[in-house]
Amino acid sequence: MSIRTRFAPSPTGYMHIGNLRTALWAYLIAKKDPEGVFILRIEDTDQGRLVEGATDIIYDTMRECGLKHDEGPDVGGPVGPYVQSERVRSGLYMDYAKKLIRLGGAHYCFCDEKTIEQAKAAKDVTDGNRSYDDPCRLLDPEEAERRAESGEPFVIRQTIPSEGTTSFDDEVFGTITVDNSTLDEQVLIKSDGFPTYNFANVIDDHLMGITDVVRGMEYLSSTPKYNLIYDAFGWDKPRYIHCPPVMKDEHSKLSKRNGDASFQDLMKKGYLPEAVLNYIAMLGWSPENNQEIFTLDELVKAFNVKHIGQNGAIFDPVKLTSINGLWLRGMDPESYFQLVEPYIREAVKKDYDLRKIASGVQQRANTLVEIPPMLDFYDTFPAYSNDLYFNKKMKTNPEISLVSLKECLTALLNLNDWSFDALHETLMALPAKMGIKNGQVLFPLRVAISGKQSTPGGAIEIAEILGKEETLRRLKSSIQQLENQ
Ligand code: GLU
């Protein structure tokens, strides 16, 4: 039997990084099997939590990340519809709930939801008692059915044996065993006729032939209840892979509220989708070797459920930034240029060779949003302090710099071929001639023509891009500034 996994987001807003990681792992698990199928199912039965446009965010994110689903609302498939609210309309959940009642796995309840919630809250579950035993389960089933049929408002609740235990094997958390007496008789069909997540997920996973359920570990404690439903119907149960949470730090989860938890926020901060996927794949999973950079295809090959840990994984923006930098530096120059051109244009409006600027940037920028501030010196030569000429590593100070810069000026004034090679040859001849180190010429020159301590690209690259006239203008003004000191 081939593997079938699903990603089942609720369209409640942004794509949380923890959810995206769940989607990714579900994708990887499916795609490891050459016949495997990855399904997208939209879980929108909680109508009160729906957010306009949220479904588009889900589609867009999946597309940008290259997590292509084989079946789903937009691409169709043999076991649709793939949107839960559309499934509700066909009455299928109600039909299955009634069937479950006949099988002894559920019962009608005539309390309203508010009363149920209050009773649940009032019960002390710490002493091992069931959190809420429904008195309606004692009603005569025929009598209950008659009342429901006659139009009296009802909900349908799960019937759970008060004795015994329920066990299941989770691929990450191992064997979990719970006393049935601790499981509450949860609502399966609400009074508005809609199924709860707790019911719909079981029915849909079964009807969609899901073999591997991949989801957040907040569902771990409810899974015994789901398995009791599978058992009551006599259905095969899926494998379970409950994922440890993605944490902000040791104590708190990444939350939608603090602005750094969604895929969209990371895109705004200048990360690449490939790098984000690469990084989040490893939040809670570790590859067998020390490989750090993975394409999606490489992740499919390397991923192994056995190496998912049980502990929450901390989302480290510094690590993400460094992985993003490696991805950016690994791009071929032309694709890189296409990607960064708008960011370069933000800072550079004058007519410089943007491809040459991009090649300097590629060696240095770790995120896209870092790019414009790095390049501000091209359009306007900034005011700067002569202190920039002090550099321990380069063994420079303002005095040595002044001597070097004057030599540079003389050499460059006579240079007519302003190509990189010619500039290189001319400038690299100076240190030897003066009996000083390369850095004692090139570092001051870079400061003198950029006004900055660090720049993407060295003195020669920058001089070439600025052109002769602008380079000499800046160089002369910097020499003047040193002489005035
Ligand atoms: N709709 C649920 C959620 O977004 C899905 C849980 C599951 O994958 O079963 O949390």
GROMACS .gro file of N, CA and C in nm, residues 264-402:
model
  417
  264GLN      N    1   0.517   3.435   0.612
  264GLN     CA    2   0.509   3.566   0.546
  264GLN      C    3   0.604   3.667   0.611
  265ASP      N    4   0.614   3.663   0.744
  265ASP     CA    5   0.707   3.754   0.813
  265ASP      C    6   0.851   3.727   0.769
  266LEU      N    7   0.883   3.599   0.756
  266LEU     CA    8   1.021   3.565   0.718
  266LEU      C    9   1.051   3.610   0.576
  267MET      N   10   0.951   3.602   0.488
  267MET     CA   11   0.972   3.651   0.351
  267MET      C   12   0.998   3.801   0.355
  268LYS      N   13   0.920   3.874   0.439
  268LYS     CA   14   0.939   4.019   0.449
  268LYS      C   15   1.077   4.052   0.503
  269LYS      N   16   1.131   3.962   0.584
  269LYS     CA   17   1.264   3.988   0.640
  269LYS      C   18   1.376   3.947   0.544
  270GLY      N   19   1.340   3.905   0.424
  270GLY     CA   20   1.442   3.882   0.322
  270GLY      C   21   1.503   3.743   0.321
  271TYR      N   22   1.425   3.643   0.367
  271TYR     CA   23   1.476   3.506   0.357
  271TYR      C   24   1.421   3.439   0.231
  272LEU      N   25   1.493   3.338   0.184
  272LEU     CA   26   1.447   3.262   0.068
  272LEU      C   27   1.359   3.146   0.113
  273PRO      N   28   1.252   3.116   0.039
  273PRO     CA   29   1.168   3.000   0.076
  273PRO      C   30   1.252   2.871   0.090
  274GLU      N   31   1.347   2.853  -0.002
  274GLU     CA   32   1.430   2.730   0.003
  274GLU      C   33   1.507   2.722   0.133
  275ALA      N   34   1.559   2.838   0.178
  275ALA     CA   35   1.640   2.839   0.299
  275ALA      C   36   1.553   2.816   0.421
  276VAL      N   37   1.432   2.875   0.420
  276VAL     CA   38   1.340   2.857   0.533
  276VAL      C   39   1.302   2.709   0.545
  277LEU      N   40   1.269   2.647   0.432
  277LEU     CA   41   1.234   2.504   0.435
  277LEU      C   42   1.350   2.422   0.486
  278ASN      N   43   1.468   2.452   0.430
  278ASN     CA   44   1.589   2.381   0.470
  278ASN      C   45   1.608   2.390   0.622
  279TYR      N   46   1.592   2.511   0.673
  279TYR     CA   47   1.613   2.530   0.817
  279TYR      C   48   1.506   2.462   0.901
  280ILE      N   49   1.379   2.482   0.865
  280ILE     CA   50   1.274   2.428   0.952
  280ILE      C   51   1.266   2.276   0.946
  281ALA      N   52   1.313   2.218   0.835
  281ALA     CA   53   1.316   2.070   0.829
  281ALA      C   54   1.393   2.016   0.948
  282MET      N   55   1.495   2.092   0.988
  282MET     CA   56   1.585   2.045   1.094
  282MET      C   57   1.544   2.091   1.234
  283LEU      N   58   1.426   2.152   1.244
  283LEU     CA   59   1.376   2.187   1.378
  283LEU      C   60   1.312   2.065   1.440
  284GLY      N   61   1.391   1.988   1.509
  284GLY     CA   62   1.336   1.867   1.572
  284GLY      C   63   1.373   1.739   1.498
  285TRP      N   64   1.433   1.754   1.381
  285TRP     CA   65   1.482   1.636   1.308
  285TRP      C   66   1.630   1.659   1.278
  286SER      N   67   1.712   1.554   1.293
  286SER     CA   68   1.852   1.573   1.254
  286SER      C   69   1.893   1.469   1.151
  287PRO      N   70   1.965   1.515   1.049
  287PRO     CA   71   2.014   1.424   0.947
  287PRO      C   72   2.122   1.333   1.006
  288GLU      N   73   2.151   1.223   0.935
  288GLU     CA   74   2.249   1.129   0.989
  288GLU      C   75   2.392   1.182   0.983
  289ASN      N   76   2.422   1.263   0.882
  289ASN     CA   77   2.558   1.321   0.877
  289ASN      C   78   2.547   1.468   0.916
  290ASN      N   79   2.656   1.543   0.892
  290ASN     CA   80   2.651   1.685   0.934
  290ASN      C   81   2.605   1.777   0.823
  291GLN      N   82   2.554   1.719   0.717
  291GLN     CA   83   2.508   1.805   0.607
  291GLN      C   84   2.412   1.909   0.661
  292GLU      N   85   2.427   2.032   0.607
  292GLU     CA   86   2.347   2.140   0.661
  292GLU      C   87   2.257   2.201   0.554
  293ILE      N   88   2.305   2.196   0.430
  293ILE     CA   89   2.229   2.256   0.321
  293ILE      C   90   2.161   2.144   0.242
  294PHE      N   91   2.029   2.152   0.235
  294PHE     CA   92   1.950   2.051   0.166
  294PHE      C   93   1.852   2.117   0.071
  295THR      N   94   1.845   2.068  -0.052
  295THR     CA   95   1.733   2.105  -0.137
  295THR      C   96   1.614   2.020  -0.092
  296LEU      N   97   1.497   2.051  -0.145
  296LEU     CA   98   1.378   1.973  -0.109
  296LEU      C   99   1.396   1.827  -0.149
  297ASP      N  100   1.453   1.803  -0.268
  297ASP     CA  101   1.475   1.664  -0.312
  297ASP      C  102   1.572   1.592  -0.220
  298GLU      N  103   1.674   1.665  -0.179
  298GLU     CA  104   1.771   1.602  -0.087
  298GLU      C  105   1.708   1.571   0.048
  299LEU      N  106   1.616   1.659   0.089
  299LEU     CA  107   1.545   1.632   0.216
  299LEU      C  108   1.460   1.505   0.204
  300VAL      N  109   1.396   1.489   0.089
  300VAL     CA  110   1.314   1.369   0.070
  300VAL      C  111   1.401   1.245   0.093
  301LYS      N  112   1.522   1.248   0.035
  301LYS     CA  113   1.610   1.130   0.049
  301LYS      C  114   1.659   1.113   0.192
  302ALA      N  115   1.693   1.225   0.256
  302ALA     CA  116   1.759   1.214   0.387
  302ALA      C  117   1.661   1.196   0.502
  303PHE      N  118   1.536   1.239   0.484
  303PHE     CA  119   1.445   1.244   0.598
  303PHE      C  120   1.412   1.104   0.652
  304ASN      N  121   1.409   1.096   0.783
  304ASN     CA  122   1.379   0.968   0.848
  304ASN      C  123   1.303   0.997   0.978
  305VAL      N  124   1.182   0.946   0.984
  305VAL     CA  125   1.096   0.969   1.101
  305VAL      C  126   1.164   0.926   1.231
  306LYS      N  127   1.247   0.824   1.220
  306LYS     CA  128   1.315   0.771   1.340
  306LYS      C  129   1.405   0.876   1.407
  307HIS      N  130   1.445   0.976   1.330
  307HIS     CA  131   1.534   1.077   1.387
  307HIS      C  132   1.463   1.207   1.424
  308ILE      N  133   1.333   1.196   1.445
  308ILE     CA  134   1.261   1.312   1.500
  308ILE      C  135   1.273   1.301   1.652
  309GLY      N  136   1.310   1.411   1.716
  309GLY     CA  137   1.324   1.409   1.862
  309GLY      C  138   1.193   1.443   1.931
  310GLN      N  139   1.188   1.418   2.060
  310GLN     CA  140   1.064   1.447   2.134
  310GLN      C  141   1.061   1.589   2.191
  311ASN      N  142   1.178   1.652   2.198
  311ASN     CA  143   1.184   1.783   2.263
  311ASN      C  144   1.145   1.894   2.167
  312GLY      N  145   1.088   1.998   2.224
  312GLY     CA  146   1.058   2.118   2.146
  312GLY      C  147   1.188   2.171   2.085
  313ALA      N  148   1.179   2.221   1.962
  313ALA     CA  149   1.299   2.272   1.896
  313ALA      C  150   1.295   2.424   1.898
  314ILE      N  151   1.408   2.485   1.928
  314ILE     CA  152   1.409   2.631   1.936
  314ILE      C  153   1.441   2.694   1.800
  315PHE      N  154   1.354   2.785   1.762
  315PHE     CA  155   1.370   2.856   1.635
  315PHE      C  156   1.477   2.963   1.654
  316ASP      N  157   1.589   2.947   1.584
  316ASP     CA  158   1.703   3.037   1.605
  316ASP      C  159   1.724   3.123   1.479
  317PRO      N  160   1.684   3.251   1.487
  317PRO     CA  161   1.695   3.336   1.368
  317PRO      C  162   1.839   3.352   1.319
  318VAL      N  163   1.936   3.342   1.411
  318VAL     CA  164   2.076   3.358   1.371
  318VAL      C  165   2.118   3.242   1.280
  319LYS      N  166   2.077   3.124   1.320
  319LYS     CA  167   2.107   3.004   1.240
  319LYS      C  168   2.037   3.013   1.103
  320LEU      N  169   1.911   3.054   1.106
  320LEU     CA  170   1.837   3.069   0.980
  320LEU      C  171   1.909   3.168   0.888
  321THR      N  172   1.957   3.279   0.947
  321THR     CA  173   2.026   3.380   0.868
  321THR      C  174   2.152   3.322   0.804
  322SER      N  175   2.224   3.240   0.879
  322SER     CA  176   2.347   3.188   0.822
  322SER      C  177   2.316   3.086   0.711
  323ILE      N  178   2.213   3.006   0.730
  323ILE     CA  179   2.174   2.912   0.623
  323ILE      C  180   2.125   2.989   0.500
  324ASN      N  181   2.052   3.098   0.525
  324ASN     CA  182   2.004   3.179   0.414
  324ASN      C  183   2.122   3.237   0.335
  325GLY      N  184   2.225   3.282   0.406
  325GLY     CA  185   2.345   3.337   0.341
  325GLY      C  186   2.411   3.230   0.253
  326LEU      N  187   2.418   3.109   0.303
  326LEU     CA  188   2.479   3.002   0.223
  326LEU      C  189   2.398   2.975   0.096
  327TRP      N  190   2.265   2.978   0.112
  327TRP     CA  191   2.180   2.960  -0.007
  327TRP      C  192   2.203   3.072  -0.108
  328LEU      N  193   2.210   3.197  -0.058
  328LEU     CA  194   2.228   3.311  -0.149
  328LEU      C  195   2.362   3.302  -0.221
  329ARG      N  196   2.467   3.267  -0.147
  329ARG     CA  197   2.599   3.262  -0.210
  329ARG      C  198   2.610   3.145  -0.308
  330GLY      N  199   2.527   3.044  -0.288
  330GLY     CA  200   2.532   2.928  -0.377
  330GLY      C  201   2.455   2.946  -0.508
  331MET      N  202   2.386   3.060  -0.521
  331MET     CA  203   2.305   3.078  -0.644
  331MET      C  204   2.393   3.112  -0.763
  332ASP      N  205   2.348   3.074  -0.884
  332ASP     CA  206   2.426   3.115  -1.001
  332ASP      C  207   2.408   3.266  -1.018
  333PRO      N  208   2.512   3.334  -1.070
  333PRO     CA  209   2.512   3.481  -1.068
  333PRO      C  210   2.391   3.544  -1.136
  334GLU      N  211   2.344   3.484  -1.246
  334GLU     CA  212   2.232   3.546  -1.317
  334GLU      C  213   2.102   3.537  -1.235
  335SER      N  214   2.072   3.419  -1.179
  335SER     CA  215   1.950   3.410  -1.097
  335SER      C  216   1.961   3.500  -0.976
  336TYR      N  217   2.082   3.506  -0.921
  336TYR     CA  218   2.101   3.593  -0.806
  336TYR      C  219   2.069   3.737  -0.844
  337PHE      N  220   2.122   3.777  -0.958
  337PHE     CA  221   2.099   3.915  -1.001
  337PHE      C  222   1.948   3.943  -1.018
  338GLN      N  223   1.878   3.851  -1.082
  338GLN     CA  224   1.733   3.869  -1.102
  338GLN      C  225   1.662   3.887  -0.968
  339LEU      N  226   1.706   3.808  -0.869
  339LEU     CA  227   1.644   3.813  -0.738
  339LEU      C  228   1.670   3.944  -0.665
  340VAL      N  229   1.796   3.991  -0.671
  340VAL     CA  230   1.833   4.105  -0.587
  340VAL      C  231   1.820   4.241  -0.655
  341GLU      N  232   1.800   4.241  -0.785
  341GLU     CA  233   1.796   4.369  -0.856
  341GLU      C  234   1.703   4.472  -0.789
  342PRO      N  235   1.579   4.432  -0.753
  342PRO     CA  236   1.492   4.534  -0.689
  342PRO      C  237   1.549   4.588  -0.557
  343TYR      N  238   1.619   4.503  -0.484
  343TYR     CA  239   1.678   4.547  -0.357
  343TYR      C  240   1.795   4.642  -0.383
  344ILE      N  241   1.872   4.614  -0.487
  344ILE     CA  242   1.984   4.703  -0.522
  344ILE      C  243   1.927   4.838  -0.568
  345ARG      N  244   1.822   4.829  -0.651
  345ARG     CA  245   1.759   4.950  -0.704
  345ARG      C  246   1.702   5.042  -0.594
  346GLU      N  247   1.666   4.980  -0.483
  346GLU     CA  248   1.616   5.061  -0.372
  346GLU      C  249   1.721   5.162  -0.327
  347ALA      N  250   1.849   5.121  -0.333
  347ALA     CA  251   1.955   5.209  -0.285
  347ALA      C  252   2.027   5.281  -0.398
  348VAL      N  253   2.039   5.215  -0.513
  348VAL     CA  254   2.121   5.271  -0.620
  348VAL      C  255   2.031   5.317  -0.734
  349LYS      N  256   2.017   5.448  -0.746
  349LYS     CA  257   1.931   5.502  -0.853
  349LYS      C  258   2.018   5.550  -0.970
  350LYS      N  259   2.146   5.577  -0.943
  350LYS     CA  260   2.233   5.627  -1.050
  350LYS      C  261   2.270   5.515  -1.145
  351ASP      N  262   2.330   5.553  -1.255
  351ASP     CA  263   2.351   5.460  -1.364
  351ASP      C  264   2.482   5.380  -1.346
  352TYR      N  265   2.485   5.297  -1.245
  352TYR     CA  266   2.603   5.211  -1.226
  352TYR      C  267   2.573   5.072  -1.277
  353ASP      N  268   2.677   4.992  -1.294
  353ASP     CA  269   2.659   4.855  -1.343
  353ASP      C  270   2.605   4.766  -1.230
  354LEU      N  271   2.474   4.740  -1.234
  354LEU     CA  272   2.411   4.671  -1.122
  354LEU      C  273   2.457   4.525  -1.112
  355ARG      N  274   2.493   4.466  -1.224
  355ARG     CA  275   2.541   4.326  -1.218
  355ARG      C  276   2.671   4.318  -1.139
  356LYS      N  277   2.756   4.418  -1.161
  356LYS     CA  278   2.884   4.418  -1.087
  356LYS      C  279   2.858   4.443  -0.938
  357ILE      N  280   2.764   4.532  -0.910
  357ILE     CA  281   2.730   4.557  -0.770
  357ILE      C  282   2.678   4.427  -0.707
  358ALA      N  283   2.592   4.357  -0.783
  358ALA     CA  284   2.533   4.233  -0.730
  358ALA      C  285   2.641   4.131  -0.697
  359SER      N  286   2.745   4.125  -0.777
  359SER     CA  287   2.843   4.019  -0.750
  359SER      C  288   2.919   4.048  -0.621
  360GLY      N  289   2.939   4.176  -0.588
  360GLY     CA  290   2.998   4.209  -0.458
  360GLY      C  291   2.904   4.174  -0.343
  361VAL      N  292   2.777   4.206  -0.364
  361VAL     CA  293   2.676   4.182  -0.261
  361VAL      C  294   2.661   4.032  -0.232
  362GLN      N  295   2.671   3.953  -0.338
  362GLN     CA  296   2.647   3.809  -0.322
  362GLN      C  297   2.745   3.745  -0.222
  363GLN      N  298   2.864   3.800  -0.218
  363GLN     CA  299   2.962   3.744  -0.124
  363GLN      C  300   2.932   3.781   0.021
  364ARG      N  301   2.845   3.880   0.040
  364ARG     CA  302   2.835   3.935   0.175
  364ARG      C  303   2.696   3.927   0.240
  365ALA      N  304   2.590   3.949   0.161
  365ALA     CA  305   2.458   3.962   0.224
  365ALA      C  306   2.401   3.826   0.265
  366ASN      N  307   2.348   3.818   0.386
  366ASN     CA  308   2.283   3.696   0.434
  366ASN      C  309   2.133   3.698   0.415
  367THR      N  310   2.077   3.819   0.404
  367THR     CA  311   1.933   3.828   0.376
  367THR      C  312   1.914   3.939   0.272
  368LEU      N  313   1.798   3.939   0.210
  368LEU     CA  314   1.774   4.037   0.103
  368LEU      C  315   1.756   4.178   0.158
  369VAL      N  316   1.694   4.189   0.276
  369VAL     CA  317   1.670   4.324   0.328
  369VAL      C  318   1.798   4.393   0.376
  370GLU      N  319   1.905   4.315   0.393
  370GLU     CA  320   2.033   4.378   0.431
  370GLU      C  321   2.093   4.457   0.315
  371ILE      N  322   2.046   4.427   0.193
  371ILE     CA  323   2.117   4.477   0.075
  371ILE      C  324   2.111   4.630   0.060
  372PRO      N  325   1.992   4.692   0.061
  372PRO     CA  326   1.991   4.837   0.035
  372PRO      C  327   2.083   4.918   0.127
  373PRO      N  328   2.080   4.898   0.260
  373PRO     CA  329   2.169   4.979   0.344
  373PRO      C  330   2.318   4.958   0.319
  374MET      N  331   2.353   4.841   0.265
  374MET     CA  332   2.494   4.816   0.234
  374MET      C  333   2.544   4.899   0.118
  375LEU      N  334   2.448   4.948   0.036
  375LEU     CA  335   2.486   5.009  -0.092
  375LEU      C  336   2.462   5.159  -0.096
  376ASP      N  337   2.429   5.216   0.020
  376ASP     CA  338   2.391   5.358   0.021
  376ASP      C  339   2.503   5.450  -0.027
  377PHE      N  340   2.629   5.403  -0.023
  377PHE     CA  341   2.742   5.491  -0.056
  377PHE      C  342   2.758   5.515  -0.206
  378TYR      N  343   2.688   5.437  -0.290
  378TYR     CA  344   2.705   5.456  -0.434
  378TYR      C  345   2.645   5.588  -0.482
  379ASP      N  346   2.522   5.613  -0.441
  379ASP     CA  347   2.458   5.736  -0.491
  379ASP      C  348   2.509   5.861  -0.421
  380THR      N  349   2.537   5.850  -0.292
  380THR     CA  350   2.588   5.967  -0.219
  380THR      C  351   2.711   5.928  -0.140
  381PHE      N  352   2.815   6.001  -0.162
  381PHE     CA  353   2.938   5.978  -0.089
  381PHE      C  354   2.916   6.031   0.053
  382PRO      N  355   2.914   5.942   0.152
  382PRO     CA  356   2.875   5.988   0.286
  382PRO      C  357   2.986   6.065   0.356
  383ALA      N  358   2.946   6.149   0.452
  383ALA     CA  359   3.045   6.212   0.540
  383ALA      C  360   3.098   6.104   0.632
  384TYR      N  361   3.228   6.105   0.660
  384TYR     CA  362   3.282   6.002   0.749
  384TYR      C  363   3.398   6.060   0.828
  385SER      N  364   3.438   5.989   0.931
  385SER     CA  365   3.546   6.039   1.017
  385SER      C  366   3.678   5.974   0.978
  386ASN      N  367   3.787   6.048   0.991
  386ASN     CA  368   3.920   5.994   0.959
  386ASN      C  369   3.956   5.876   1.050
  387ASP      N  370   3.883   5.860   1.159
  387ASP     CA  371   3.909   5.745   1.247
  387ASP      C  372   3.891   5.612   1.174
  388LEU      N  373   3.811   5.614   1.066
  388LEU     CA  374   3.792   5.489   0.990
  388LEU      C  375   3.924   5.434   0.938
  389TYR      N  376   4.025   5.521   0.927
  389TYR     CA  377   4.153   5.474   0.872
  389TYR      C  378   4.235   5.394   0.974
  390PHE      N  379   4.194   5.402   1.101
  390PHE     CA  380   4.261   5.317   1.201
  390PHE      C  381   4.212   5.175   1.185
  391ASN      N  382   4.299   5.082   1.152
  391ASN     CA  383   4.257   4.942   1.145
  391ASN      C  384   4.375   4.854   1.185
  392LYS      N  385   4.359   4.785   1.298
  392LYS     CA  386   4.467   4.703   1.354
  392LYS      C  387   4.512   4.595   1.258
  393LYS      N  388   4.410   4.522   1.208
  393LYS     CA  389   4.441   4.406   1.125
  393LYS      C  390   4.516   4.449   0.998
  394MET      N  391   4.473   4.560   0.940
  394MET     CA  392   4.534   4.609   0.817
  394MET      C  393   4.661   4.690   0.845
  395LYS      N  394   4.685   4.716   0.973
  395LYS     CA  395   4.800   4.799   1.014
  395LYS      C  396   4.794   4.936   0.945
  396THR      N  397   4.682   5.001   0.958
  396THR     CA  398   4.669   5.134   0.898
  396THR      C  399   4.629   5.237   1.003
  397ASN      N  400   4.665   5.360   0.973
  397ASN     CA  401   4.620   5.476   1.053
  397ASN      C  402   4.610   5.594   0.955
  398PRO      N  403   4.562   5.708   0.999
  398PRO     CA  404   4.544   5.819   0.905
  398PRO      C  405   4.675   5.861   0.836
  399GLU      N  406   4.788   5.854   0.906
  399GLU     CA  407   4.915   5.899   0.845
  399GLU      C  408   4.955   5.810   0.727
  400ILE      N  409   4.962   5.678   0.755
  400ILE     CA  410   4.998   5.585   0.646
  400ILE      C  411   4.898   5.598   0.532
  401SER      N  412   4.771   5.611   0.570
  401SER     CA  413   4.666   5.618   0.468
  401SER      C  414   4.687   5.737   0.374
  402LEU      N  415   4.724   5.849   0.432
  402LEU     CA  416   4.744   5.968   0.349
  402LEU      C  417   4.853   5.944   0.245
   0.00000   0.00000   0.00000
